[in-house]
Coordinates of C-alpha atoms in Angstrom, one line a residue:
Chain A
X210 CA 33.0 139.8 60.6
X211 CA 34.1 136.5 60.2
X212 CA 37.5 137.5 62.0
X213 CA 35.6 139.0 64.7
X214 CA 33.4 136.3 65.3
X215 CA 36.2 133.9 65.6
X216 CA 37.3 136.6 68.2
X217 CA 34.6 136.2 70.2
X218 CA 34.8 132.3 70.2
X219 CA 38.2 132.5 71.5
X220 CA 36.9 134.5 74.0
X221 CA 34.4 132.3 74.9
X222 CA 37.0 129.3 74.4
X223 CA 38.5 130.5 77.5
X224 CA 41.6 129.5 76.5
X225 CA 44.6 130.8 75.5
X226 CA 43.5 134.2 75.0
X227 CA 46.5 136.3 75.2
X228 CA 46.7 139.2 77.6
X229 CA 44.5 137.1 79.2
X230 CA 45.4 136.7 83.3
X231 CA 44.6 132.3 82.6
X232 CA 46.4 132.1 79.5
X233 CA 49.7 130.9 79.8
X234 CA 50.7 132.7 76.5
X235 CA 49.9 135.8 78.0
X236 CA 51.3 135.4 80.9
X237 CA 54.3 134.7 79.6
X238 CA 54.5 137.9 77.7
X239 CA 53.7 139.8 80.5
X240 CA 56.4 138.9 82.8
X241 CA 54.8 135.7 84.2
X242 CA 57.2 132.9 85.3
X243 CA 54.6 130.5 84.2
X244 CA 56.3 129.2 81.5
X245 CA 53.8 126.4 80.5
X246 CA 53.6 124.9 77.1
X247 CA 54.8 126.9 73.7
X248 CA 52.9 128.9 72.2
X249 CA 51.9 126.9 69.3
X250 CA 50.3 124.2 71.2
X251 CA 47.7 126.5 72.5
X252 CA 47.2 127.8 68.9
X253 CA 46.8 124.4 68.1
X254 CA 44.4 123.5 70.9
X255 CA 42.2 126.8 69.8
X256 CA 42.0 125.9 66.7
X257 CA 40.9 122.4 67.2
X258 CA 38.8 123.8 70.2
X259 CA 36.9 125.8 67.7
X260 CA 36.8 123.1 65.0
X261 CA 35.1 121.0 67.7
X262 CA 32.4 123.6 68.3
X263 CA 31.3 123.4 64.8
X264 CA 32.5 126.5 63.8
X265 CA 31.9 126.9 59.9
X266 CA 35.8 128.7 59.8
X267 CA 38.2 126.4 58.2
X268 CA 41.8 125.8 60.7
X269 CA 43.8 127.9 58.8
X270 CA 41.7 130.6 58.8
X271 CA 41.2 130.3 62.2
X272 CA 44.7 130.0 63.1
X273 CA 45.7 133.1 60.9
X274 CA 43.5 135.0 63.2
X275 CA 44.2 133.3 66.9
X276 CA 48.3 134.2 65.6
X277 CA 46.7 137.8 64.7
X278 CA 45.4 138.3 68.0
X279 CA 48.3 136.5 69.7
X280 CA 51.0 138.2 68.1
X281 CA 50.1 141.8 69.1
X282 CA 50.6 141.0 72.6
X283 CA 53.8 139.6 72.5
X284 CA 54.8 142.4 70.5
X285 CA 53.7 144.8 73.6
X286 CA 55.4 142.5 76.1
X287 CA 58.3 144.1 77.3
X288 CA 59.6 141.0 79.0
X289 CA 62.8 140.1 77.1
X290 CA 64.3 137.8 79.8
X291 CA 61.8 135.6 80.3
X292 CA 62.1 134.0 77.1
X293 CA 65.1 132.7 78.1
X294 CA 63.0 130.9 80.8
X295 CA 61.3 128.8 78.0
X296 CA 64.3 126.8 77.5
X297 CA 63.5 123.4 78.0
X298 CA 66.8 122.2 79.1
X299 CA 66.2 121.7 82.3
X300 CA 69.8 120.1 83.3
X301 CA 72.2 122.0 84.9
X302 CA 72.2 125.1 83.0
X303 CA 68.7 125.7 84.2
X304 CA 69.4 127.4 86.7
X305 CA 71.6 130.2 85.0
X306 CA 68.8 130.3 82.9
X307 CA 66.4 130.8 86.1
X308 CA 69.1 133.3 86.9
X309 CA 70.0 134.6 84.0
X310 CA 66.2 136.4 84.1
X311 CA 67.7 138.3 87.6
X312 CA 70.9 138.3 86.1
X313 CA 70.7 141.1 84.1
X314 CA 69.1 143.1 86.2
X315 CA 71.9 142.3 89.0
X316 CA 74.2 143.2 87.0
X317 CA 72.6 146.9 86.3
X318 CA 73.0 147.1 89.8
X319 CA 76.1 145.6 90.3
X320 CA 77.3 148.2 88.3
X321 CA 75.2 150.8 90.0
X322 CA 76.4 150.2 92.6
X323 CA 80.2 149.3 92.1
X324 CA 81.3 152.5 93.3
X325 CA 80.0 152.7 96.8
X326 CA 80.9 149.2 97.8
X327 CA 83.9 147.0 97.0
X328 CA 82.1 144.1 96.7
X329 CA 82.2 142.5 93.8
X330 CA 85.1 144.6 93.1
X331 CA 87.7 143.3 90.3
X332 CA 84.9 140.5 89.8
X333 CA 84.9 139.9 85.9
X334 CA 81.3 138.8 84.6
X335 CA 82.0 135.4 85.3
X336 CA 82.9 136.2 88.4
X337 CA 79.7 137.7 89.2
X338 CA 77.9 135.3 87.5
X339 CA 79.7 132.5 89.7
X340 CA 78.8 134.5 93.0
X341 CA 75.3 135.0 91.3
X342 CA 74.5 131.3 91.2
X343 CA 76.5 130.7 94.2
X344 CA 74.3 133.7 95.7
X345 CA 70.3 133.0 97.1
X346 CA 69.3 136.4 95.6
X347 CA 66.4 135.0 94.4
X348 CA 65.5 134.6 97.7
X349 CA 64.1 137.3 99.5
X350 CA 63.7 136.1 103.0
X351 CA 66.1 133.4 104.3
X352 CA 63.1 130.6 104.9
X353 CA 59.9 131.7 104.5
X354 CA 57.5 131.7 101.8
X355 CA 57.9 135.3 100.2
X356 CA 55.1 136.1 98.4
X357 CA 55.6 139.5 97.6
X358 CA 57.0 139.1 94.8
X359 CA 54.2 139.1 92.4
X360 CA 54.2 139.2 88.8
X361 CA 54.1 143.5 88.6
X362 CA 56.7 143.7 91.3
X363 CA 59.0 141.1 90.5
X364 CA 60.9 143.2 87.9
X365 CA 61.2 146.3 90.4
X366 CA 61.4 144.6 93.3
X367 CA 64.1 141.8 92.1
X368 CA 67.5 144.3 92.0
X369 CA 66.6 146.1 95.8
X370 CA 66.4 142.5 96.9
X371 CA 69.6 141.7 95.5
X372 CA 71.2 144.3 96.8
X373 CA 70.7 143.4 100.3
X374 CA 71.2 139.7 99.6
X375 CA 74.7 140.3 98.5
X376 CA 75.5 142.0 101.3
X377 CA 73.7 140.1 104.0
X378 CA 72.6 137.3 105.8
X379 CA 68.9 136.3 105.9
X380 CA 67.6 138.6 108.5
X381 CA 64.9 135.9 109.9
X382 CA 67.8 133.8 110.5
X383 CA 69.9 136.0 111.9
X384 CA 66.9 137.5 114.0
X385 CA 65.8 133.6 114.9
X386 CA 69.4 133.3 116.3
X387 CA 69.2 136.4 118.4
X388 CA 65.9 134.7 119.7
X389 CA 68.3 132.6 121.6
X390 CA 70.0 135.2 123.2
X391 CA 67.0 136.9 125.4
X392 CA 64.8 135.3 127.5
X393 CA 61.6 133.7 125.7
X394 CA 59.9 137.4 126.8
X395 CA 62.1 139.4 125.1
X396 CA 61.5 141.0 122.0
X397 CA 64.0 142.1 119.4
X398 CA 62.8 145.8 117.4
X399 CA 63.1 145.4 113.4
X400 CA 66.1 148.0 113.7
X401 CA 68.1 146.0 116.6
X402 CA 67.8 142.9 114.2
X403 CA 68.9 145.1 110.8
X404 CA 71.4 146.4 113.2
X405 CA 72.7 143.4 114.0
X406 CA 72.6 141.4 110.0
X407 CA 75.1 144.6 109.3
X408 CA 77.1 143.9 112.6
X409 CA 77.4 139.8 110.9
X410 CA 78.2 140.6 107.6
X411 CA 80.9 142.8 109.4
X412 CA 82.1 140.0 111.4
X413 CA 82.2 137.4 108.5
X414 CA 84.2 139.9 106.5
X415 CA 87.0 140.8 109.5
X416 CA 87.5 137.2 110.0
X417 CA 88.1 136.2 106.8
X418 CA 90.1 139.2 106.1
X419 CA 92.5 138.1 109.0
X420 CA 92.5 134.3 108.0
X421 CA 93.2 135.1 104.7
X422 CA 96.4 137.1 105.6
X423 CA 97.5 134.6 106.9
X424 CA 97.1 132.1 104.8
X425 CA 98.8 134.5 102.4
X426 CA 101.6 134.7 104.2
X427 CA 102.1 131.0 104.9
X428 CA 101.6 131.2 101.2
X429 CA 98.8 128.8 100.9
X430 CA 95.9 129.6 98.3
X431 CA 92.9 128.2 100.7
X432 CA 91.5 128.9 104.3
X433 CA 90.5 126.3 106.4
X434 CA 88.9 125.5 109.6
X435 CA 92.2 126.1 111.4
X436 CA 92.7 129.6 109.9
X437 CA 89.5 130.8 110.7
X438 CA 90.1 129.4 114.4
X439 CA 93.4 131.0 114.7
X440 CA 91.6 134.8 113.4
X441 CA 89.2 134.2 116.1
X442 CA 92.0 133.9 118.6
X443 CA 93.5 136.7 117.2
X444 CA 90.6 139.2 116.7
X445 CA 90.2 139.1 120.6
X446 CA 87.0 135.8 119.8
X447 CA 89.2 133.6 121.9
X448 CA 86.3 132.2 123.7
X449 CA 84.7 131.1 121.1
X450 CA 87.3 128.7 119.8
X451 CA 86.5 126.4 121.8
X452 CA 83.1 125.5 121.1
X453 CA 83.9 125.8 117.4
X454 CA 86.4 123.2 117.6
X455 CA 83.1 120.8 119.1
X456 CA 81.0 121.6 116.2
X457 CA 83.7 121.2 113.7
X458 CA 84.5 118.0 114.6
X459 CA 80.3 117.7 114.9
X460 CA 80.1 118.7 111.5
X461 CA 83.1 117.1 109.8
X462 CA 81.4 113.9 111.2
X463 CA 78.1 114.4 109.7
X464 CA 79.2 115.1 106.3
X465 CA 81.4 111.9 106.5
X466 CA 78.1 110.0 106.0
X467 CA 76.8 112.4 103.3
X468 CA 78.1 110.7 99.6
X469 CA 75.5 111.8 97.5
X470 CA 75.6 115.2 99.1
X471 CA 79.6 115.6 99.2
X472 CA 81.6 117.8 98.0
X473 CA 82.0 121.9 98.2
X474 CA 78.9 123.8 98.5
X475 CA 79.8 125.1 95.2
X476 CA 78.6 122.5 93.6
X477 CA 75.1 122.7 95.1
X478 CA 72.9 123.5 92.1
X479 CA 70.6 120.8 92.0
X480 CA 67.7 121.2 89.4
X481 CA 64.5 118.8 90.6
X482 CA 62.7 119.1 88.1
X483 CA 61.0 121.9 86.2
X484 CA 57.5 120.6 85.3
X485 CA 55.5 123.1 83.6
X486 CA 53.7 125.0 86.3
X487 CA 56.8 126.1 88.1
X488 CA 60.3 126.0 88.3
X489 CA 62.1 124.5 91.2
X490 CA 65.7 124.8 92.1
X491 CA 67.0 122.8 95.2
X492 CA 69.7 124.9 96.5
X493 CA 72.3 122.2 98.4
X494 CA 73.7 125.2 100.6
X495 CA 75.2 122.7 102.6
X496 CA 74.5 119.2 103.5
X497 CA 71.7 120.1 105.7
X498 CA 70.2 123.0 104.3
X499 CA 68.3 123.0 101.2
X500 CA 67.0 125.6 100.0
X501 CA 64.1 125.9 97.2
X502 CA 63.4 128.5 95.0
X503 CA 59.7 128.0 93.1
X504 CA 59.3 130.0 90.0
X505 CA 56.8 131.7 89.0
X506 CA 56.9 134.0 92.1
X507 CA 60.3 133.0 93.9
X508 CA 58.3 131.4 96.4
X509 CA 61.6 130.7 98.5
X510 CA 61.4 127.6 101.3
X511 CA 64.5 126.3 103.2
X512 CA 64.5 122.7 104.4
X513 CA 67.2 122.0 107.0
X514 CA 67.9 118.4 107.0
X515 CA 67.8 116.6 110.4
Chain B
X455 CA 69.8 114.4 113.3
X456 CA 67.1 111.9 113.4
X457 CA 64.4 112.3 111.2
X458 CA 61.8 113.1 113.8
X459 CA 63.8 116.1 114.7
X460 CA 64.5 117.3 110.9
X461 CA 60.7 117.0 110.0
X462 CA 60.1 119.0 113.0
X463 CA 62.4 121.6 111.9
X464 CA 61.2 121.5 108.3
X465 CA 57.6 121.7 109.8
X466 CA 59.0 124.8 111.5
X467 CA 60.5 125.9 108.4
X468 CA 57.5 125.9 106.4
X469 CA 55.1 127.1 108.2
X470 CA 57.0 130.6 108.8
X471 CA 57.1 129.4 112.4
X472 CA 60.4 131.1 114.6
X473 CA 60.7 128.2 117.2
X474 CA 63.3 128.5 119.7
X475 CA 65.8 127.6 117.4
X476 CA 66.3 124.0 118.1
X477 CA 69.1 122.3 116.4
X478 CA 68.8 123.1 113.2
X479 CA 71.1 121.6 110.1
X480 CA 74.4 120.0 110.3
X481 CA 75.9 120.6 113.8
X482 CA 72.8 122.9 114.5
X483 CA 73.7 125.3 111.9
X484 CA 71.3 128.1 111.4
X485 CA 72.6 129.9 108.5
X486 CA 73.1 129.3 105.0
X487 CA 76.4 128.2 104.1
X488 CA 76.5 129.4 100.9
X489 CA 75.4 133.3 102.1
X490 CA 77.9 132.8 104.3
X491 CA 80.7 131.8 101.7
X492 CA 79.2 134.5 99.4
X493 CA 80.1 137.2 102.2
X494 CA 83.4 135.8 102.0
X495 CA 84.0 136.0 98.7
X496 CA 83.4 139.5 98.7
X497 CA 87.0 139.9 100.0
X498 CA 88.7 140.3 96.9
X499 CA 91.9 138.8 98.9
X500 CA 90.5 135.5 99.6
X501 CA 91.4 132.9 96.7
X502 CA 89.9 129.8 98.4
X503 CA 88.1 128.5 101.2
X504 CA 87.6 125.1 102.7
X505 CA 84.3 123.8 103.5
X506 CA 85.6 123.3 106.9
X507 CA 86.2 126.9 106.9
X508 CA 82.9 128.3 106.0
X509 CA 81.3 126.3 108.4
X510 CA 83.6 127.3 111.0
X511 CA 82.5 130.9 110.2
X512 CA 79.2 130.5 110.2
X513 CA 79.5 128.5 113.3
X514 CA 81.2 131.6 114.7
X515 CA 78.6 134.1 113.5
X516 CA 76.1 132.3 115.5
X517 CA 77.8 132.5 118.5
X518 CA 78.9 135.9 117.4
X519 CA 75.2 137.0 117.4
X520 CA 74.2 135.2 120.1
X521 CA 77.0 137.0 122.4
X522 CA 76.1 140.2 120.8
X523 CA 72.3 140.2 122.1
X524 CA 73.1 138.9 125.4
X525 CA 75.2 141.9 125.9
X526 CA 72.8 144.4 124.2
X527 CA 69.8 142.6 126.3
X528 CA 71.9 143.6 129.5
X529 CA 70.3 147.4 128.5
X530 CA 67.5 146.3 127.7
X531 CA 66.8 145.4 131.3
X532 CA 68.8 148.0 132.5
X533 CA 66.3 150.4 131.3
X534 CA 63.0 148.5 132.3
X535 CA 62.5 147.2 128.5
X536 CA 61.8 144.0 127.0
X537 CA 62.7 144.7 123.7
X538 CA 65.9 144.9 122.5
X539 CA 66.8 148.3 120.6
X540 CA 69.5 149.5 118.4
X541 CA 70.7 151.9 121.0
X542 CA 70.8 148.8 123.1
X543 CA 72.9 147.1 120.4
X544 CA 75.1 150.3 119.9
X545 CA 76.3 150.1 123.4
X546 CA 77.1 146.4 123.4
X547 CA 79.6 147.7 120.5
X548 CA 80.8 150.3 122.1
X549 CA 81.2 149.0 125.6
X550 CA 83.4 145.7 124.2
X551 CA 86.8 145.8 122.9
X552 CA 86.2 142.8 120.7
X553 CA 83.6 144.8 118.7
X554 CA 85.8 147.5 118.3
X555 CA 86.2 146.5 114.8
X556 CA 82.2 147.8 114.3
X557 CA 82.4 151.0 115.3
X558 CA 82.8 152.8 112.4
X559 CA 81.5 149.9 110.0
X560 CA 77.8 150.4 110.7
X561 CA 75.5 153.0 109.3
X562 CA 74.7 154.5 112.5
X563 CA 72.0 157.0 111.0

């Protein structure tokens, strides 16, 4: 009686109910991203919640039954990863933390899907973990706010998401490119623009192949500018070398300027912060391009830099 | 890029908006680097690869893609239409020597 009565003041506490859709405690069980305070805080804020409404229950008492009701639910929750999301270091390793959620998951499919596509082939985990966190899987559309990815379909939808990512370029930027290429009346059909993100991800591949033969054979260990111009050449892309040479020297000049953002765009894992209604990661992708990923629902937004 | 010109692009950005694909980032880059390098990596064979060199290639795929729908917008008009098909794409390929290296690579189902 007593038990259930405290129940019911929960309940009527509004707070921290779990398996509730407001309660951050349930949330987090079920699959949430909003990974707001521990647990015990919002035991402790029932409990003095209820104290404060003059409830005759003593705290403990109270407690023992608010940890009753709160425990079944996490039992039920299925959501493994995300505890790892409630690691409060949010310093570098937030992000394979962030990731690490995805992570698995990529991985199941990595290994799925290992035998249709060399990708990713000979990769040790590292490896993959590397091109993970080097990767904008968690992105689903190159720029725009994605908001499909709501709490039930994050899970399911995450790994076909990834799959394409690997493989591809952001089709709203590749599709925004080919904008360029018609007149301003032309419209481009979903499969012409799919058709085409599979034509790029072929061309980045054939190029690179052929500049990194020959950098093999001059028996250097990294491509550069130069190697890439001379595949062009070769690959029958002639006309293009000469343009490239204008924006390379464009953009060797505008990263001169850059010292806070130089350097590789490995290192391009920038945490902002992680308060505790979302996480944010800004993605340096390079010195212009930033792209942020906002937990709980991958809200993805890339900022090019002027 | 001037910051006028960024915040317009990051106005763009945000609100979902495809503009006419102004300069964009760094040297009017369009693409993210880091996609780009991850296609890259893919290739088992490549150890290493310059900054310079990423960029180059994304730099490349633009114009790359750019080329490609100019050619595949030739039939477009050729048969009356306005938008741009796969078919219309498929011939570009087919029809250019330089693209030879697609044929075959693309799921033409």
């Amino acid at each position: 009686m007593k038990k259930i009565s405290a129940k019911s003041q929960i309940k009527r506490g509004n707070t921290c109910i779990p398996g509730e859709d407001n309660i951050h405690v349930g949330d987090e069980g079920r699959g949430d991203h909003n990974v707001e305070t521990s647990p015990p805080i919002h035991l402790g804020n029932v409990g003095v919640k209820l104290e404060n409404e003059g409830r005759v229950e003593g705290p403990a008492g109270l407690l023992e039954t608010v940890e009753e009701v709160v425990e079944a639910p996490w039992e039920e929750i299925a959501g493994p990863d995300l505890s790892q999301a409630y690691v409060v270091d949010l310093t570098q390793q937030f992000n394979r933390i962030f990731v690490q959620t995805s992570f698995n998951s990529f991985k199941e499919k990595q290994q799925q899907q290992s035998g249709g596509s060399s990708k990713m082939e000979g990769a040790e985990s590292d490896d993959i973990g590397t091109s993970f966190l080097t990767s904008e899987q968690y992105m689903v559309e190159g720029h725009s706010v994605h908001s499909q990815q709501h709490e039930d379909e994050e899970k399911e939808e995450l790994p076909h998401v990834l799959r394409e990512q690997d493989r591809f370029l952001p089709i709203a930027n590749v599709a925004r490119i080919m904008k360029r290429g018609i007149p301003k009346t032309g419209k481009i059909a979903k499969d012409a623009r799919e058709c085409v993100q599979e034509c790029v991800s072929e061309f980045i591949s054939f190029v690179t192949s052929e500049a990194s033969d020959r950098c093999h054979q001059e028996k250097r260990k990294t491509i550069n500018g130069e190697d890439i111009l001379w595949a062009m050449n070769a690959l029958g892309f002639e006309n293009y070398v000469e343009p490239l040479k204008i924006y390379l020297q464009k953009f060797r000049e505008s990263t001169k300027g850059d010292k806070p953002l130089e350097g590789s765009v490995e290192s391009s894992y920038e945490v902002d912060f992680g308060n505790n209604m979302a996480t944010f990661t800004a993605d340096h992708v390079s010195q212009s391009e930033i792209v942020c990923t906002y937990g709980p629902g991958q809200v993805t937004q890339q900022f090019t830099l002027g | 890029m001037a910051g006028t010109e960024g915040e317009a692009v990051v106005g763009e950005e945000l609100q979902g908006v495809e503009g006419d694909g102004e300069e964009g980032g760094r040297a009017g880059l369009r693409l993210p680097l880091a996609r780009v390098k991850r296609i890259m990596k893919a290739d088992p064979a490549l150890q290493l690869a310059s900054q310079d060199a990423v960029f180059v290639i994304a730099k490349a795929t633009e114009l790359f893609v750019e080329s490609l729908v100019e050619e595949a917008y030739q039939y477009t008009r050729k048969a009356g239409r306005k938008t741009v098909s796969r078919r219309d794409v498929d011939n570009s390929v087919e029809a250019i020597d330089a693209l030879a290296f697609l044929d075959g690579a693309l799921d033409w189902s």
